[in-house]
XYZ file of C-alpha atoms in Angstrom:
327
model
C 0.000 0.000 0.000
C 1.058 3.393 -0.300
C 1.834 5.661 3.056
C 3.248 8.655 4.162
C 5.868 8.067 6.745
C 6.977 10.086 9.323
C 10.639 8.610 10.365
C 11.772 11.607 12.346
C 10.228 14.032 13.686
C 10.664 17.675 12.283
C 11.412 16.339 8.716
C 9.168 16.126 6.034
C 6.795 12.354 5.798
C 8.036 10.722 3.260
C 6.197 8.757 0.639
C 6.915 4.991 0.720
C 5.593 1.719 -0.395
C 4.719 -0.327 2.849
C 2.900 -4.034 3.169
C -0.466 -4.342 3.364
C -1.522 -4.887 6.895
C -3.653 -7.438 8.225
C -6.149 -7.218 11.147
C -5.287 -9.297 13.941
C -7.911 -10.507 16.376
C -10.321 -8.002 17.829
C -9.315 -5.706 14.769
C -10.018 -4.948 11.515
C -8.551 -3.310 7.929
C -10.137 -0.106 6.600
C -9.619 0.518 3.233
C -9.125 4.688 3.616
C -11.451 6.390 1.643
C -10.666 9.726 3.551
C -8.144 11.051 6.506
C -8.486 14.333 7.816
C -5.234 16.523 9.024
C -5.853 17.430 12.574
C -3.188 20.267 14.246
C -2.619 16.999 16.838
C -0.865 15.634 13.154
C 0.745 18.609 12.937
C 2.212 18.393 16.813
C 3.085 14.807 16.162
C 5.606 15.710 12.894
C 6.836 18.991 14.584
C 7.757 17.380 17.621
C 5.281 19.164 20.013
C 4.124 15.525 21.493
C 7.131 13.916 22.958
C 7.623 9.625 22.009
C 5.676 8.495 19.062
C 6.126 5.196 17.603
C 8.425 5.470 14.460
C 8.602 4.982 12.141
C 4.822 5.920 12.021
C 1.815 6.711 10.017
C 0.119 9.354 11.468
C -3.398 10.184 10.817
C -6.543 9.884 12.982
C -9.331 11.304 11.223
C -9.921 8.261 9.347
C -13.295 7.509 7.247
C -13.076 4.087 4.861
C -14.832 0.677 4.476
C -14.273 -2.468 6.351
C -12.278 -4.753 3.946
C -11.838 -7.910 6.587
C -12.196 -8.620 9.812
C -9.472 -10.000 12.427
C -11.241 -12.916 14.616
C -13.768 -11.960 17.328
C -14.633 -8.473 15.403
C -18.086 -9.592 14.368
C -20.049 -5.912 15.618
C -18.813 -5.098 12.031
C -18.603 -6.237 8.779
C -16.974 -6.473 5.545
C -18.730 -3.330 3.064
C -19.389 -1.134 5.925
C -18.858 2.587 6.085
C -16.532 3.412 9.861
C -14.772 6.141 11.263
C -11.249 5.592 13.196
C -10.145 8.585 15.801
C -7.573 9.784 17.784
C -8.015 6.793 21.200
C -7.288 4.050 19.507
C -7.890 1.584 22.377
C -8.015 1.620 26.206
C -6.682 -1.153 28.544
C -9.975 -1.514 30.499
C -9.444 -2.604 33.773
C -7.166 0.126 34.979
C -8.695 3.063 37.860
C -10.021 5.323 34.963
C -11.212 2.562 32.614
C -13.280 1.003 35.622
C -14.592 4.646 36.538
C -16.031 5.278 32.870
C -13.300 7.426 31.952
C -11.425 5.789 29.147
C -9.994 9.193 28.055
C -8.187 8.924 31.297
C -6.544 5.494 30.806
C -3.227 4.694 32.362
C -2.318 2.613 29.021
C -3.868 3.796 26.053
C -3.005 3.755 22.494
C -3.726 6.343 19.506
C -4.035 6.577 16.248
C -1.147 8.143 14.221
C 0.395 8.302 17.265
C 1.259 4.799 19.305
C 0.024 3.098 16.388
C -0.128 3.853 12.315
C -2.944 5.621 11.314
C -4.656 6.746 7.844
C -2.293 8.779 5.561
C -2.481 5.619 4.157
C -4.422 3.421 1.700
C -5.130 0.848 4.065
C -5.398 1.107 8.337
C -5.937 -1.344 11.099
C -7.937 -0.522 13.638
C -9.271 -1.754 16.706
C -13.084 -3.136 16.124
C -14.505 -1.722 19.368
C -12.915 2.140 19.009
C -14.075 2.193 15.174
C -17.123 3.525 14.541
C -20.747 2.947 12.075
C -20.703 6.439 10.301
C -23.805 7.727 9.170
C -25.097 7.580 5.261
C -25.896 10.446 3.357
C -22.565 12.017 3.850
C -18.902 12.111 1.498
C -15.938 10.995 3.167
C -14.390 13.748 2.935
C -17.126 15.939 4.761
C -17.103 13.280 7.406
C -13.528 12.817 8.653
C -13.019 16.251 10.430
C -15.876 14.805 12.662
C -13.757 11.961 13.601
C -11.251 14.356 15.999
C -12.236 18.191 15.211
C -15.926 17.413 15.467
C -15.596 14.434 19.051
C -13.084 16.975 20.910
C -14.616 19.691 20.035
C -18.071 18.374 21.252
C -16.638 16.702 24.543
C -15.424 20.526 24.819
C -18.347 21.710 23.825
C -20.142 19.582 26.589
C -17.461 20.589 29.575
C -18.287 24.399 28.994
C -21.861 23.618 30.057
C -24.988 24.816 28.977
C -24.332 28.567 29.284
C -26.164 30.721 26.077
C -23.709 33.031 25.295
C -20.171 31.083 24.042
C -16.717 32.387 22.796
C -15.065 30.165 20.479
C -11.077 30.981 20.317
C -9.506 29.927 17.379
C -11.878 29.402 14.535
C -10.212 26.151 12.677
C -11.331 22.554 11.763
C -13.049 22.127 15.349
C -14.362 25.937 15.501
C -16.223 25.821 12.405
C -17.988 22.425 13.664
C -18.756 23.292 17.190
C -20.197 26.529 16.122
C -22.802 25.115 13.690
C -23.052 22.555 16.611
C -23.654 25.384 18.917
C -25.802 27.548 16.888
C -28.169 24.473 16.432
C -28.219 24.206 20.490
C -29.936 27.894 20.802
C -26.641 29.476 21.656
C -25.261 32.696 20.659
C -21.942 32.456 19.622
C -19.049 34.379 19.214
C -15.530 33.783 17.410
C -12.124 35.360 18.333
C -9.217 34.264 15.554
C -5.539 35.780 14.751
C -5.764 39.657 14.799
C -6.648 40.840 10.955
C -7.741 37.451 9.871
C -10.587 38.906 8.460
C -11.657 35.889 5.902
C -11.731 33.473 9.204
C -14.285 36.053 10.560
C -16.235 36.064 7.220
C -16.698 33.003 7.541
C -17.743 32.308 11.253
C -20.270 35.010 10.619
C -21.640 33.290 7.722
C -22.026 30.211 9.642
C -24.172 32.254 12.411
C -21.541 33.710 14.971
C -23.159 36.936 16.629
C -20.166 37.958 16.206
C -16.371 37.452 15.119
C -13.504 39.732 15.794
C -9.896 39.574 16.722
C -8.499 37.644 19.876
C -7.076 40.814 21.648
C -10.481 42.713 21.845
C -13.272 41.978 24.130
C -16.785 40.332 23.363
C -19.521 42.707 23.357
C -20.930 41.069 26.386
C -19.225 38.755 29.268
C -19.397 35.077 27.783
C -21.063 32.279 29.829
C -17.915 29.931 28.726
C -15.205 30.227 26.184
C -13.007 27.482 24.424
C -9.717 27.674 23.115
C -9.017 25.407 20.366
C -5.767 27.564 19.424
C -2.418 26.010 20.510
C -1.637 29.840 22.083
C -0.934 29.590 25.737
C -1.879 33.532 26.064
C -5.416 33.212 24.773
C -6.761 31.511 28.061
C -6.005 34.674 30.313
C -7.463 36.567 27.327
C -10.599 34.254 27.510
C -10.751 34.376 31.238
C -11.007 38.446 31.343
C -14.519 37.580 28.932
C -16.056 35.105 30.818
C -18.750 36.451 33.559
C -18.402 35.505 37.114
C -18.970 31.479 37.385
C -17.890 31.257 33.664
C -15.507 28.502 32.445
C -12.898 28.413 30.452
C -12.191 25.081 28.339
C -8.729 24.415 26.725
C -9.579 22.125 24.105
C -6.205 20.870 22.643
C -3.563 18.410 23.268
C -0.670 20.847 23.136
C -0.211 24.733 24.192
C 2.238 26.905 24.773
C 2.811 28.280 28.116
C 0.072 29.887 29.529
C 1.337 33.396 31.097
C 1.143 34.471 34.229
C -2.186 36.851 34.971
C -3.900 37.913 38.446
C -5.714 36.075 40.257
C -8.785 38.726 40.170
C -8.974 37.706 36.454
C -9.652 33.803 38.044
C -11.324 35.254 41.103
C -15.536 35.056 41.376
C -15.296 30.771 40.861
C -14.427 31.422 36.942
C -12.931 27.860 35.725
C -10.361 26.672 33.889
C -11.096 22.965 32.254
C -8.811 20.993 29.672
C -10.230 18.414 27.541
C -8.064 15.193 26.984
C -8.795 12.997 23.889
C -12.437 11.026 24.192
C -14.718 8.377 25.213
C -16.548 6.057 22.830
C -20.085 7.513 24.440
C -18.668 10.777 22.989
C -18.380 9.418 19.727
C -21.500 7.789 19.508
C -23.136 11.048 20.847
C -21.640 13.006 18.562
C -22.848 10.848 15.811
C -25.753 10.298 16.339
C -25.938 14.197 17.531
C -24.596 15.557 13.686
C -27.044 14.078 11.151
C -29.784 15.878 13.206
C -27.527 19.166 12.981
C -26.539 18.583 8.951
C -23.120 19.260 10.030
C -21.387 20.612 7.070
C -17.545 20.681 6.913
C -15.539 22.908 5.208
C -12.968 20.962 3.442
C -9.968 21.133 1.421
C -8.785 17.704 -0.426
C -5.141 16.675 -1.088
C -4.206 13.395 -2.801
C -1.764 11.670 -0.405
C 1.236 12.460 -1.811
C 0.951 15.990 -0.933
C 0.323 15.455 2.838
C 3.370 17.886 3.858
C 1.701 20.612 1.617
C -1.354 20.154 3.929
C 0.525 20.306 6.809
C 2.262 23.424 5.484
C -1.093 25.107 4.957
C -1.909 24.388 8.360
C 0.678 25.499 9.896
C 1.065 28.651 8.207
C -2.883 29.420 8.738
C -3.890 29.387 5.242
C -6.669 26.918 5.384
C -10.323 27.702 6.239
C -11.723 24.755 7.799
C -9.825 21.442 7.732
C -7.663 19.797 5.376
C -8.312 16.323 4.170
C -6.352 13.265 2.384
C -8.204 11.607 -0.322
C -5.865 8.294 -1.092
């Protein structure tokens, strides 16, 4: 199969030929119709996450059809449309798997990350963390839900019910949650790079009250805020918009530094919350949750050989929405 492999991190993936895999028991092959580039891919190559498995495959956005089965991974079967994310499996008997909390586990593994992933023509996955996607939908418009659309709503569900929302960073997960959001009742608004005035555009033509730069203040205190940037200094900044009570959700895996600020800014039982990876209920919420929404993703396709220009793009800010890999 061909594969885009990442041997070192900080250099470019490199396109190889590899063998095809084959499921082993409990697992089974997708052939990848679709893999989305999260900024977690992008952390992974630059060397912002610390001690993947290389060489490595990364990709976790994966959308393709079951092509076998590995024995004992009869839920599925061979023809059907799944999704693969970012927790690739849980060891299920340590203190967090027994409490519920999977995302928690003391031995996990993840896709494109502990194990090879979809910037690939073919992927192995474990049958119980890959998922029946819904019909009706292109691959491509459906594997940005697999990671920007589950974190952001497990995100989306930590900054509670509140009406009025700030979304921070208005990328692959932004544009999802806030059609998400919008569908909920709630009145959003959208904070992105100073001057990035077509990421603005566009969250106000998907129903943001408003959208404006990340330095300058909502128009009214924010019932919660969530920072999907990687910027460290945004979560002071969304702090000083929440109202008193209000949370504050840091939805991604990496940051930089968050800088020092006064307490009075944290003062009045304002929150800060981070969000780490998933459970399967959020998948299947989210799911089941996005049909009912028409969650529409705004997507630009690459062919697989040109995953390090999509990385590039990302990077440097110059998509709108997510990038995807069509092998």
């Amino acid at each position: 199969m061909r594969a885009m492999l990442l041997r070192q991190q900080g250099r470019p993936l490199e396109a190889v030929e590899l063998p095809d895999p084959v499921p082993g028991p409990g697992e089974v092959l997708v052939r990848v119709a679709a893999c989305g580039v999260c900024r977690t891919d992008l952390h992974v190559v630059d060397g912002d996450l610390h001690e993947p498995r290389l060489p490595l495959v990364p990709g976790h956005e994966i959308v393709g059809d079951v092509v076998a089965l590995g024995l004992g991974a009869d839920a599925l079967h061979v023809g059907q449309r799944v999704g693969v994310g970012w927790l690739g499996h849980a060891c299920g008997h340590c203190e967090y798997c027994a409490e519920s909390r999977e995302n928690l586990c003391d031995a996990p593994g993840f896709t494109g990350y502990t194990r090879n992933g979809g910037f690939a023509e073919l992927a192995v996955a474990d049958a119980r963390y890959t998922y029946p996607l819904p019909d009706g939908f292109a691959a491509e418009a459906l594997a940005p839900w697999l990671c920007a659309g589950l974190i952001g709503w497990r995100s989306l569900v930590m900054a509670g019910e509140g009406r009025r929302l700030g979304i921070y960073g208005f990328g692959a997960a932004g544009h999802l949650i806030l059609q998400v959001a919008r569908w909920q009742g709630r009145e959003v608004h959208v904070f992105t790079r100073p001057g990035d005035s077509a990421a603005q555009d566009f969250a106000r033509a998907l129903g943001a009250a408003s959208a404006g730069d990340s330095d300058a203040p909502p128009p009214l205190p924010l019932d919660a805020a969530i920072v999907y940037a990687p910027v460290g200094s945004l979560v002071p900044a969304a702090l000083r918009a929440v109202r008193k009570g209000g949370r504050v959700v840091c939805a991604g895996i990496h940051m930089s530094d968050i800088p020092a600020f006064p307490y009075r800014w944290l003062w009045e039982e304002r929150q800060i919350l981070s969000v780490a990876n998933l459970t399967r209920r959020d998948a299947l919420d989210f799911l089941t949750l996005a049909p009912r929404v028409g969650l529409q993703a705004q997507t630009t396709p690459y062919p697989l050989a040109r995953a390090n220009q999509a990385l590039s793009d990302l990077r440097d800010g110059r998509l709108l929405g997510a990038a995807v890999l069509v092998p």
